[in-house]
């Protein structure tokens, strides 16, 4: 009902509208609301909802330990068949910070890679490894250590006869690209794709300035990467995460959580980025109520439970997920 009225509205305005040019994807968790692991049917139900706007999803680890108190979730064997059936692409993640995690994730990848070659859009080795290392040098990875893990994965692709079959890269915070930390990776020739995370929210911005900050951060990161690479085309760039917490979420500086603000950010920030031909991953698809309370970067208690574009039961939070623009 809800979606058919949207469709009717879209059809009614079709002669005036052009559709967004970038691709929209979602960061997709591997757990059910109770913390158990999603099975293939659960991912299939997720994708029925997400397919309405998205062409792709991304995950973070192939063997996902979550907060470590729950079960290990084995992602590719459950997600890839569901994604293939839905016609949705996947960027799989290899957790790179420890060799144990890397090895477990790589083993899962190679179990499914050949069978699902056309569904796996890319592989990210590491997620915010550089950012975490800067915050606390006992965590994350230096650029050289992360590059070593990326090169190790490329070597494994080669030895498995899969060299050149998958785009390989990493994901990190926009400022780790903009400030030169990632330069050794950008210039290495080892990456085909880089995911740049950028949040007006984590910059502590008022919602009224969040879109300007988000787009400015993305442009600074992209500009630096393209300068250092000496090319605008040699490395494919995606906004790897953006989003805004909804009702029940935690405030951060002047950034106030709430569904109305999240909807504003989606319609202004995400839709603008897509219109500018940026590919965007929204963080995240569904609320994850199993996640424990945590401490935010400002030392305040916080949580990452309420970042979904959709509720944990897959019902919509926003009244409209479309990004359409009136041609001028
Ligand atoms: C608004 O965002 C712009 C772009 O990031 C930034 O330069 C400016 O300082 C921000 N304004 C405030 C009041 O924070």
Coordinates of C-alpha atoms and ligand atoms in Angstrom, one line a residue:
X1 CA 0.0 0.0 0.0
X2 CA 2.7 2.4 1.1
X3 CA 4.9 1.5 -1.7
X4 CA 2.2 1.6 -4.4
X5 CA 1.2 5.1 -3.4
X6 CA 4.9 6.1 -3.8
X7 CA 5.0 4.5 -7.2
X8 CA 1.9 6.4 -8.2
X9 CA 3.5 9.6 -7.1
X10 CA 6.7 8.8 -9.0
X11 CA 4.7 8.0 -12.2
X12 CA 2.7 11.3 -11.8
X13 CA 5.9 13.3 -11.7
X14 CA 7.9 11.2 -14.1
X15 CA 8.0 13.7 -17.0
X16 CA 9.7 16.3 -14.8
X17 CA 12.0 14.0 -12.8
X18 CA 15.4 12.6 -13.5
X19 CA 16.7 9.8 -11.3
X20 CA 19.8 10.0 -9.1
X21 CA 22.9 9.2 -11.0
X22 CA 25.0 7.5 -8.3
X23 CA 24.3 4.1 -6.8
X24 CA 22.8 3.7 -3.4
X25 CA 23.9 0.8 -1.1
X26 CA 23.4 -0.1 2.5
X27 CA 25.7 -1.4 5.2
X28 CA 24.1 -4.6 6.2
X29 CA 24.5 -6.3 9.6
X30 CA 24.9 -10.1 10.0
X31 CA 22.6 -10.5 13.0
X32 CA 19.0 -10.7 13.8
X33 CA 17.6 -8.3 16.5
X34 CA 18.2 -11.0 19.2
X35 CA 21.9 -11.3 18.2
X36 CA 21.5 -14.7 16.4
X37 CA 23.1 -15.0 12.9
X38 CA 21.1 -14.3 9.9
X39 CA 20.3 -17.3 7.6
X40 CA 19.9 -17.1 3.9
X41 CA 16.1 -16.6 4.2
X42 CA 16.7 -13.6 6.6
X43 CA 19.0 -11.9 4.1
X44 CA 16.5 -12.6 1.4
X45 CA 13.8 -10.8 3.5
X46 CA 16.2 -7.9 4.1
X47 CA 16.9 -7.6 0.4
X48 CA 13.2 -7.5 -0.6
X49 CA 13.1 -4.2 1.4
X50 CA 16.5 -2.8 0.4
X51 CA 16.1 -3.6 -3.3
X52 CA 13.5 -0.9 -3.5
X53 CA 16.3 1.7 -3.6
X54 CA 19.6 -0.1 -3.4
X55 CA 21.6 -2.0 -5.9
X56 CA 24.3 -3.2 -3.5
X57 CA 25.1 -4.0 0.2
X58 CA 28.3 -4.1 2.1
X59 CA 29.4 -6.2 5.0
X60 CA 32.5 -6.0 7.3
X61 CA 33.7 -9.5 8.0
X62 CA 33.1 -12.9 6.6
X63 CA 33.2 -14.5 10.0
X64 CA 31.6 -11.8 12.1
X65 CA 32.3 -11.9 15.8
X66 CA 30.0 -9.1 16.7
X67 CA 30.5 -8.0 20.3
X68 CA 32.2 -11.4 20.8
X69 CA 29.6 -12.6 23.3
X70 CA 27.3 -13.9 20.5
X71 CA 27.9 -16.6 18.0
X72 CA 30.3 -16.3 15.1
X73 CA 28.2 -15.4 12.0
X74 CA 29.4 -17.0 8.7
X75 CA 28.3 -14.3 6.2
X76 CA 29.1 -15.4 2.6
X77 CA 27.3 -18.7 2.5
X78 CA 24.1 -17.1 3.8
X79 CA 24.2 -13.7 2.1
X80 CA 25.6 -14.5 -1.4
X81 CA 22.9 -16.9 -2.5
X82 CA 20.2 -14.5 -1.3
X83 CA 21.9 -11.6 -3.0
X84 CA 22.4 -13.5 -6.3
X85 CA 18.7 -14.4 -6.3
X86 CA 17.7 -10.8 -5.6
X87 CA 20.0 -9.4 -8.2
X88 CA 21.9 -7.3 -5.6
X89 CA 25.7 -7.0 -5.5
X90 CA 27.8 -7.4 -2.4
X91 CA 31.0 -5.8 -1.2
X92 CA 32.5 -8.4 1.3
X93 CA 34.8 -7.4 4.1
X94 CA 38.0 -9.0 5.3
X95 CA 38.7 -7.9 8.9
X96 CA 42.4 -7.1 8.7
X97 CA 43.4 -5.9 12.2
X98 CA 44.6 -9.4 13.3
X99 CA 46.0 -12.2 11.2
X100 CA 43.5 -14.6 12.9
X101 CA 40.6 -12.6 11.7
X102 CA 42.2 -12.1 8.2
X103 CA 42.8 -15.8 7.8
X104 CA 39.3 -16.8 8.9
X105 CA 37.7 -14.2 6.6
X106 CA 39.9 -15.1 3.6
X107 CA 39.1 -18.8 4.0
X108 CA 35.4 -18.0 3.8
X109 CA 35.9 -15.8 0.8
X110 CA 37.8 -18.4 -1.1
X111 CA 35.1 -21.0 -0.3
X112 CA 32.5 -19.0 -2.2
X113 CA 34.4 -16.6 -4.5
X114 CA 34.4 -18.6 -7.7
X115 CA 30.7 -19.6 -7.4
X116 CA 29.5 -16.1 -6.7
X117 CA 32.0 -14.1 -8.8
X118 CA 29.3 -12.1 -10.6
X119 CA 27.6 -11.1 -7.3
X120 CA 30.7 -10.1 -5.4
X121 CA 31.3 -6.5 -6.5
X122 CA 34.5 -5.9 -4.5
X123 CA 36.4 -6.9 -1.4
X124 CA 37.5 -4.4 1.3
X125 CA 40.5 -5.5 3.4
X126 CA 40.2 -3.5 6.6
X127 CA 37.5 -1.1 7.9
X128 CA 38.6 2.1 9.6
X129 CA 41.9 0.3 10.5
X130 CA 43.8 3.6 10.0
X131 CA 41.3 5.6 12.0
X132 CA 41.4 3.2 14.9
X133 CA 45.2 3.1 14.8
X134 CA 45.4 6.9 15.1
X135 CA 43.0 6.9 18.0
X136 CA 44.8 4.2 19.9
X137 CA 48.0 2.7 18.4
X138 CA 47.4 -0.6 20.1
X139 CA 44.4 -1.1 17.8
X140 CA 43.9 -0.8 14.0
X141 CA 46.8 -0.8 11.6
X142 CA 49.4 1.6 10.3
X143 CA 49.2 2.3 6.5
X144 CA 52.1 0.0 5.8
X145 CA 50.6 -2.8 7.9
X146 CA 47.2 -2.4 6.2
X147 CA 49.0 -2.4 2.8
X148 CA 50.7 -5.6 3.7
X149 CA 47.3 -7.2 4.4
X150 CA 45.9 -5.9 1.1
X151 CA 48.9 -7.3 -0.7
X152 CA 48.6 -10.6 1.1
X153 CA 45.0 -10.8 -0.1
X154 CA 46.0 -10.0 -3.7
X155 CA 48.7 -12.7 -3.5
X156 CA 46.0 -15.2 -2.3
X157 CA 43.8 -14.2 -5.2
X158 CA 46.7 -14.9 -7.6
X159 CA 47.5 -18.3 -6.0
X160 CA 43.8 -19.3 -6.2
X161 CA 43.7 -18.4 -9.9
X162 CA 41.4 -15.4 -9.2
X163 CA 43.8 -12.5 -9.9
X164 CA 41.9 -9.6 -11.5
X165 CA 38.5 -11.1 -10.9
X166 CA 37.6 -8.9 -8.0
X167 CA 38.1 -5.3 -7.1
X168 CA 40.1 -5.0 -4.0
X169 CA 40.5 -2.0 -1.6
X170 CA 39.8 -0.8 1.9
X171 CA 37.4 1.5 3.8
X172 CA 38.4 4.3 6.1
X173 CA 37.3 7.6 7.6
X174 CA 37.5 10.6 5.1
X175 CA 40.2 12.4 7.2
X176 CA 42.6 9.4 7.0
X177 CA 42.6 10.0 3.2
X178 CA 42.6 13.8 3.3
X179 CA 45.5 14.0 5.8
X180 CA 47.8 11.8 3.8
X181 CA 47.8 8.8 6.2
X182 CA 46.5 6.5 3.4
X183 CA 49.0 7.8 0.8
X184 CA 51.1 4.6 0.8
X185 CA 48.0 2.6 0.0
X186 CA 46.8 5.1 -2.7
X187 CA 50.1 5.0 -4.5
X188 CA 50.8 1.3 -4.1
X189 CA 48.9 0.1 -7.2
X190 CA 47.4 -2.6 -4.9
X191 CA 43.9 -1.1 -4.7
X192 CA 41.2 -0.8 -7.3
X193 CA 38.5 0.7 -5.0
X194 CA 38.5 2.9 -1.9
X195 CA 35.5 3.5 0.4
X196 CA 35.5 6.9 2.2
X197 CA 33.3 7.2 5.3
X198 CA 31.9 10.7 6.0
X199 CA 29.3 11.8 8.5
X200 CA 28.1 15.3 9.3
X201 CA 26.9 13.7 12.5
X202 CA 30.4 12.6 13.7
X203 CA 31.6 16.1 12.9
X204 CA 29.1 17.2 15.6
X205 CA 27.2 19.4 13.1
X206 CA 23.8 20.8 13.5
X207 CA 21.4 19.1 11.0
X208 CA 21.2 22.5 9.1
X209 CA 25.0 22.3 8.3
X210 CA 25.4 18.5 8.2
X211 CA 24.9 18.2 4.4
X212 CA 27.5 20.9 3.7
X213 CA 30.0 19.3 6.0
X214 CA 29.4 15.8 4.6
X215 CA 29.8 16.9 1.0
X216 CA 32.9 19.0 1.9
X217 CA 34.5 16.2 3.7
X218 CA 33.9 13.8 0.8
X219 CA 35.3 16.3 -1.7
X220 CA 38.4 16.9 0.4
X221 CA 39.1 13.2 0.6
X222 CA 38.4 12.5 -3.1
X223 CA 40.5 15.5 -4.1
X224 CA 43.5 14.3 -2.1
X225 CA 43.2 10.7 -3.4
X226 CA 42.9 11.9 -7.0
X227 CA 45.9 14.3 -6.6
X228 CA 48.1 11.6 -5.0
X229 CA 47.0 8.9 -7.5
X230 CA 47.5 11.4 -10.4
X231 CA 44.3 10.2 -11.9
X232 CA 40.5 10.6 -11.4
X233 CA 39.8 7.1 -12.8
X234 CA 42.6 4.7 -11.6
X235 CA 40.9 4.1 -8.2
X236 CA 37.1 3.8 -8.0
X237 CA 35.7 5.8 -5.1
X238 CA 32.6 5.2 -3.0
X239 CA 31.2 6.9 0.1
X240 CA 31.6 3.9 2.3
X241 CA 29.4 5.0 5.2
X242 CA 27.1 7.9 6.0
X243 CA 24.0 8.3 8.0
X244 CA 22.3 9.8 11.1
X245 CA 20.9 8.1 14.2
X246 CA 17.1 8.2 14.6
X247 CA 14.9 8.4 17.7
X248 CA 16.5 6.7 20.7
X249 CA 20.0 7.3 19.3
X250 CA 22.7 9.3 21.0
X251 CA 23.5 13.0 20.4
X252 CA 27.1 14.0 19.4
X253 CA 28.0 17.7 20.0
X254 CA 25.5 19.8 18.1
X255 CA 24.3 16.8 16.1
X256 CA 21.0 15.7 17.6
X257 CA 19.7 12.2 17.0
X258 CA 16.2 11.8 15.8
X259 CA 14.2 10.3 13.0
X260 CA 13.2 13.8 11.6
X261 CA 16.8 14.8 11.4
X262 CA 17.9 11.5 9.9
X263 CA 15.2 11.9 7.2
X264 CA 16.4 15.4 6.5
X265 CA 19.9 14.2 6.1
X266 CA 18.8 11.3 3.9
X267 CA 16.8 13.6 1.6
X268 CA 19.4 16.5 1.5
X269 CA 22.8 14.8 2.0
X270 CA 22.4 11.3 0.6
X271 CA 20.2 12.4 -2.3
X272 CA 22.6 15.3 -3.1
X273 CA 25.6 13.0 -3.1
X274 CA 23.8 10.6 -5.4
X275 CA 22.8 13.4 -7.7
X276 CA 26.5 14.5 -7.9
X277 CA 27.2 10.9 -9.1
X278 CA 28.8 9.8 -5.9
X279 CA 28.1 6.1 -5.0
X280 CA 26.8 6.1 -1.4
X281 CA 26.5 3.4 1.3
X282 CA 24.0 4.4 3.9
X283 CA 25.0 3.2 7.4
X284 CA 23.0 1.2 8.1
X285 CA 20.1 -0.8 6.7
X286 CA 18.3 -1.9 9.8
X287 CA 18.4 -1.1 13.5
X288 CA 20.6 -3.6 15.5
X289 CA 19.1 -3.8 19.0
X290 CA 21.5 -6.6 20.0
X291 CA 24.4 -4.1 20.0
X292 CA 25.8 -3.3 23.5
X293 CA 25.9 0.2 24.9
X294 CA 29.3 1.8 24.2
X295 CA 31.3 4.9 24.9
X296 CA 31.4 7.5 22.1
X297 CA 34.4 9.4 20.8
X298 CA 33.4 12.2 23.2
X299 CA 33.6 9.9 26.2
X300 CA 29.8 10.0 26.6
X301 CA 27.7 6.8 26.8
X302 CA 26.3 6.0 23.4
X303 CA 24.9 3.3 21.3
X304 CA 24.8 2.2 17.6
X305 CA 21.4 0.6 17.9
X306 CA 19.3 3.2 16.1
X307 CA 21.2 4.0 12.9
X308 CA 18.9 2.0 10.6
X309 CA 17.1 3.5 7.7
X310 CA 14.6 0.9 8.6
X311 CA 13.4 -0.5 11.9
X312 CA 14.7 -3.9 13.1
X313 CA 11.5 -5.5 12.0
X314 CA 12.2 -4.1 8.5
X315 CA 9.4 -1.6 8.6
X316 CA 10.2 1.9 7.2
X317 CA 11.2 4.8 9.4
X318 CA 11.1 7.4 6.6
X319 CA 8.0 8.4 4.6
X320 CA 9.9 8.4 1.3
X321 CA 13.2 6.8 0.3
X322 CA 13.3 8.1 -3.3
X323 CA 15.8 10.6 -4.6
X324 CA 14.4 12.3 -7.6
X325 CA 15.3 15.7 -9.0
X326 CA 13.5 18.1 -11.2
X327 CA 15.5 18.8 -14.3
X328 CA 16.2 22.4 -14.9
Ligands
LIG1 C1 29.4 24.3 8.3 O1 30.1 23.4 7.4 C2 31.2 24.0 6.7 C3 31.6 22.9 5.7 O2 32.1 21.8 6.4 C4 32.2 24.4 7.7 O3 33.3 25.0 7.0 C5 31.6 25.4 8.7 O4 32.6 25.6 9.7 C6 30.4 24.7 9.3 N1 29.7 25.7 10.2 C7 29.6 25.6 11.5 C8 28.8 26.6 12.2 O5 30.1 24.6 12.1

